[in-house]
């Protein structure tokens, strides 16, 4: 029996198998942010274990609340800063060059095909877009990762989601993943790795693949994963050109991670997107998804464009194409947060920031901000937000608030009309 | 090894997520004890606000719930919020992966029972007390309602999870083994 990509990565990183179902893996990178790492650091210090297994394999950022909003978040940042310095972690990103972890770390070339990656953050699955096994963990797993460079997982069980057909204008990866989550339900992929394959995935750029993998966890998955190919190699080329003579050579090498034709899957689903309409959530769970026509007219108070799901340059372009020359509907607050400084600066160069500002948006520095309701755009009770983020849980963006998840195009359409609207009406 | 069990509280819902167990605004805390009074603060049951400050909740040592418990954010704060409230067992028909791992990593018990068994627990009357026999993988529920028979269910614990619970968590285990 052949192996799928997750099995290949597991087998090539296997340190130990304490039981047949449990596999202890060597880690290639351990990613850290200031919400879940400081407690790990404090605990390691208390136990006299303030060490790291390899400072070059640890990447850290302050991104959730930055710049600090109060003394508590300032203390979290300081714990990270001091720790990075003490332990000689040179890839540490602080105010000025920090951005949302799952957008920043890929942009720096830290994630490569075949890697094992953990982070104390459930959306670590985003990095599976590069053909890596990347999974969110809790603080104790993170502590052990930092200290020993290992993590335990159950032997991987993969399901294949094959995506076919081509997308209509103004329909994007976000709509695809929302529709897939609706089909799988929030529990449908628990303890599984979702392997995204098929012609649509092959034709997607890295940004769209990250959007797909980002929300795999919302169906319960341990991770999402795409097969590394030419698109992956071209994205990574600035970082890997010392390792390969040509892009072709990298592409060729990456095929070693590809799932074998006779690999084993617990389930195979084919999903055709040709007739897919823009999708939007209506309730407090990410599988509460409807097509946009069923939700049109729902009045919004705020529009939020950003996050690790949809805060990349491609997403900002998608929104700006609709916002260009238009104004926010009266009474609607617009907030945009480019996910990293590089994206911000690119958006400035392309005139995108101006489009947002002319429309009346508030442009925030790169941060998670309102996505998790910790700063910069928290909702008041009974307020409604059209958001490009990934979670609509009750209270997520502020107690009593309602979050409707949607694509950057749909969020832009809501911004100019003041209610949930079909973005296809606004494209040339 | 510590004893598992005690008075139970029942949360009759699927897909309770970690934002409901402990809202993000408390993630800026850097001590576990600060989470104590905020456990399940944002939980909705039947669309209504759950009373997380009730006497019953304060006395509970065990939570019984349904499918996909602990989904969403990876925050281990959710497990710590149980831990600092002396809740040492969560019984559900299934758990989200990260939450379940966090429970065992902290040396506390995430117990999976079949949906039928969970249904039978939810149909019991009176206040329930849970006792766990870890060695024999059996759990017994006794009600204070005399007309209600006690219920016993078998559960199974992976050998690795068991060794984490016995070692007192993953850090202690990894420190010895790797
Ligand atoms: S943008 Fe939102 S979902 Fe993404 S890492 Fe930040 S808080 Fe988490």
Short mmCIF file of C-alpha atoms in Angstrom, two decimals, chain B:
data_model
loop_
_atom_site.label_atom_id
_atom_site.label_comp_id
_atom_site.label_asym_id
_atom_site.label_seq_id
_atom_site.Cartn_x
_atom_site.Cartn_y
_atom_site.Cartn_z
CA UNK B 1 -1.97 9.23 41.10
CA UNK B 2 -4.88 11.54 41.75
CA UNK B 3 -8.48 10.48 42.13
CA UNK B 4 -10.88 11.22 39.32
CA UNK B 5 -14.58 11.91 39.80
CA UNK B 6 -17.08 13.80 41.96
CA UNK B 7 -20.34 15.73 41.47
CA UNK B 8 -21.27 16.24 37.83
CA UNK B 9 -22.75 19.07 35.85
CA UNK B 10 -24.43 18.36 32.49
CA UNK B 11 -24.02 20.56 29.42
CA UNK B 12 -26.55 19.36 26.89
CA UNK B 13 -25.07 20.56 23.61
CA UNK B 14 -22.76 19.52 20.78
CA UNK B 15 -19.78 21.57 19.57
CA UNK B 16 -19.11 23.65 22.69
CA UNK B 17 -16.03 25.63 21.68
CA UNK B 18 -13.10 26.98 23.67
CA UNK B 19 -14.21 30.60 23.20
CA UNK B 20 -17.31 29.60 25.20
CA UNK B 21 -15.23 27.78 27.80
CA UNK B 22 -12.98 30.81 28.27
CA UNK B 23 -13.48 33.99 26.19
CA UNK B 24 -10.47 35.52 24.42
CA UNK B 25 -10.48 38.63 26.54
CA UNK B 26 -9.01 36.59 29.41
CA UNK B 27 -6.11 35.32 27.30
CA UNK B 28 -4.05 38.28 28.44
CA UNK B 29 -3.95 36.73 31.91
CA UNK B 30 -0.63 35.19 32.82
CA UNK B 31 -1.78 33.18 35.82
CA UNK B 32 -4.10 30.22 35.66
CA UNK B 33 -5.97 31.27 38.81
CA UNK B 34 -7.20 34.47 37.12
CA UNK B 35 -9.31 32.27 34.83
CA UNK B 36 -11.24 30.73 37.72
CA UNK B 37 -14.36 32.90 37.82
CA UNK B 38 -14.75 33.06 34.02
CA UNK B 39 -15.25 29.38 33.19
CA UNK B 40 -18.11 28.88 30.68
CA UNK B 41 -19.04 32.54 30.99
CA UNK B 42 -20.15 32.87 27.33
CA UNK B 43 -21.89 29.51 27.00
CA UNK B 44 -25.33 29.41 25.42
CA UNK B 45 -27.55 26.37 26.01
CA UNK B 46 -30.81 26.27 24.04
CA UNK B 47 -30.00 29.77 22.91
CA UNK B 48 -30.03 30.98 26.51
CA UNK B 49 -27.16 32.17 28.67
CA UNK B 50 -25.82 29.35 30.88
CA UNK B 51 -25.58 30.19 34.59
CA UNK B 52 -21.87 29.62 35.12
CA UNK B 53 -21.99 30.90 38.71
CA UNK B 54 -24.60 28.46 40.02
CA UNK B 55 -24.04 26.45 43.19
CA UNK B 56 -24.07 23.25 41.13
CA UNK B 57 -21.38 24.55 38.80
CA UNK B 58 -19.23 25.64 41.73
CA UNK B 59 -19.39 22.20 43.31
CA UNK B 60 -18.85 20.22 40.10
CA UNK B 61 -15.77 18.07 39.62
CA UNK B 62 -17.01 16.43 36.44
CA UNK B 63 -18.56 17.83 33.26
CA UNK B 64 -20.75 15.63 31.08
CA UNK B 65 -21.47 16.85 27.58
CA UNK B 66 -22.02 15.67 24.02
CA UNK B 67 -20.06 15.67 20.74
CA UNK B 68 -16.99 17.62 19.57
CA UNK B 69 -16.37 19.26 22.92
CA UNK B 70 -13.58 21.85 23.00
CA UNK B 71 -13.54 22.70 19.29
CA UNK B 72 -12.13 25.96 17.96
CA UNK B 73 -9.17 27.83 19.38
CA UNK B 74 -6.19 25.83 20.67
CA UNK B 75 -6.07 27.80 23.93
CA UNK B 76 -5.00 25.52 26.77
CA UNK B 77 -6.59 28.18 28.98
CA UNK B 78 -9.81 26.22 28.41
CA UNK B 79 -8.34 23.19 30.15
CA UNK B 80 -6.77 25.34 32.87
CA UNK B 81 -10.12 27.02 33.50
CA UNK B 82 -11.45 23.56 34.37
CA UNK B 83 -8.31 22.68 36.31
CA UNK B 84 -8.44 25.76 38.59
CA UNK B 85 -12.11 25.00 39.25
CA UNK B 86 -11.11 21.49 40.39
CA UNK B 87 -12.85 19.81 37.48
CA UNK B 88 -10.81 16.71 36.75
CA UNK B 89 -12.90 14.78 34.24
CA UNK B 90 -14.81 15.79 31.13
CA UNK B 91 -17.05 13.07 29.70
CA UNK B 92 -18.23 13.49 26.10
CA UNK B 93 -19.11 11.41 23.08
CA UNK B 94 -16.20 13.03 21.23
CA UNK B 95 -13.59 15.75 21.67
CA UNK B 96 -11.82 18.14 19.37
CA UNK B 97 -8.24 16.91 18.93
CA UNK B 98 -6.31 19.80 20.48
CA UNK B 99 -8.57 20.05 23.53
CA UNK B 100 -8.35 16.32 24.20
CA UNK B 101 -4.56 16.38 23.89
CA UNK B 102 -4.36 19.42 26.18
CA UNK B 103 -6.39 17.56 28.82
CA UNK B 104 -4.02 14.59 28.86
CA UNK B 105 -1.00 16.86 28.61
CA UNK B 106 -2.16 18.47 31.85
CA UNK B 107 -2.72 15.07 33.41
CA UNK B 108 -6.53 15.34 33.53
CA UNK B 109 -9.07 13.05 32.00
CA UNK B 110 -10.98 13.47 28.72
CA UNK B 111 -13.27 10.44 28.70
CA UNK B 112 -15.02 9.33 25.54
CA UNK B 113 -18.22 7.30 25.83
CA UNK B 114 -20.50 6.09 23.05
CA UNK B 115 -23.43 8.33 22.07
CA UNK B 116 -25.81 5.73 23.51
CA UNK B 117 -24.04 5.81 26.86
CA UNK B 118 -24.07 9.60 26.82
CA UNK B 119 -27.81 9.53 26.05
CA UNK B 120 -28.37 7.25 29.02
CA UNK B 121 -26.46 9.63 31.31
CA UNK B 122 -28.52 12.57 30.09
CA UNK B 123 -31.70 10.65 30.78
CA UNK B 124 -30.80 10.07 34.44
CA UNK B 125 -32.78 12.01 37.04
CA UNK B 126 -31.42 13.79 40.10
CA UNK B 127 -27.95 15.07 40.89
CA UNK B 128 -25.21 12.79 39.66
CA UNK B 129 -21.93 11.77 41.23
CA UNK B 130 -19.24 10.16 39.12
CA UNK B 131 -16.59 7.71 40.21
CA UNK B 132 -13.83 6.61 37.88
CA UNK B 133 -11.95 3.34 38.11
CA UNK B 134 -8.97 4.11 35.93
CA UNK B 135 -7.25 0.74 36.25
CA UNK B 136 -10.33 -1.18 35.10
CA UNK B 137 -11.54 1.54 32.72
CA UNK B 138 -14.99 1.79 34.26
CA UNK B 139 -17.05 4.80 35.23
CA UNK B 140 -20.04 4.70 37.58
CA UNK B 141 -22.76 7.31 37.96
CA UNK B 142 -24.89 7.43 41.06
CA UNK B 143 -27.93 9.68 41.46
CA UNK B 144 -29.27 11.24 44.66
CA UNK B 145 -32.74 10.32 43.37
CA UNK B 146 -33.47 6.97 45.01
CA UNK B 147 -35.80 5.85 42.23
CA UNK B 148 -32.90 6.16 39.79
CA UNK B 149 -30.60 3.15 39.36
CA UNK B 150 -26.92 3.80 39.08
CA UNK B 151 -25.33 3.44 35.66
CA UNK B 152 -21.96 1.93 34.87
CA UNK B 153 -20.13 2.35 31.57
CA UNK B 154 -16.85 1.08 30.22
CA UNK B 155 -14.40 3.43 28.59
CA UNK B 156 -11.07 2.78 27.02
CA UNK B 157 -7.94 4.79 27.45
CA UNK B 158 -5.07 4.63 25.03
CA UNK B 159 -1.91 3.31 26.74
CA UNK B 160 -0.04 6.47 25.86
CA UNK B 161 -2.72 8.78 27.29
CA UNK B 162 -2.68 6.63 30.40
CA UNK B 163 1.06 7.03 30.76
CA UNK B 164 0.69 10.82 30.41
CA UNK B 165 -1.92 10.87 33.17
CA UNK B 166 0.30 8.68 35.38
CA UNK B 167 3.43 10.73 34.68
CA UNK B 168 1.54 13.92 35.62
CA UNK B 169 1.49 15.33 32.08
CA UNK B 170 3.50 15.49 28.86
CA UNK B 171 6.27 17.79 30.03
CA UNK B 172 7.24 15.42 32.80
CA UNK B 173 6.98 12.46 30.42
CA UNK B 174 9.02 14.10 27.65
CA UNK B 175 11.66 15.28 30.08
CA UNK B 176 12.36 11.68 31.04
CA UNK B 177 11.99 10.13 27.58
CA UNK B 178 13.49 12.53 25.03
#
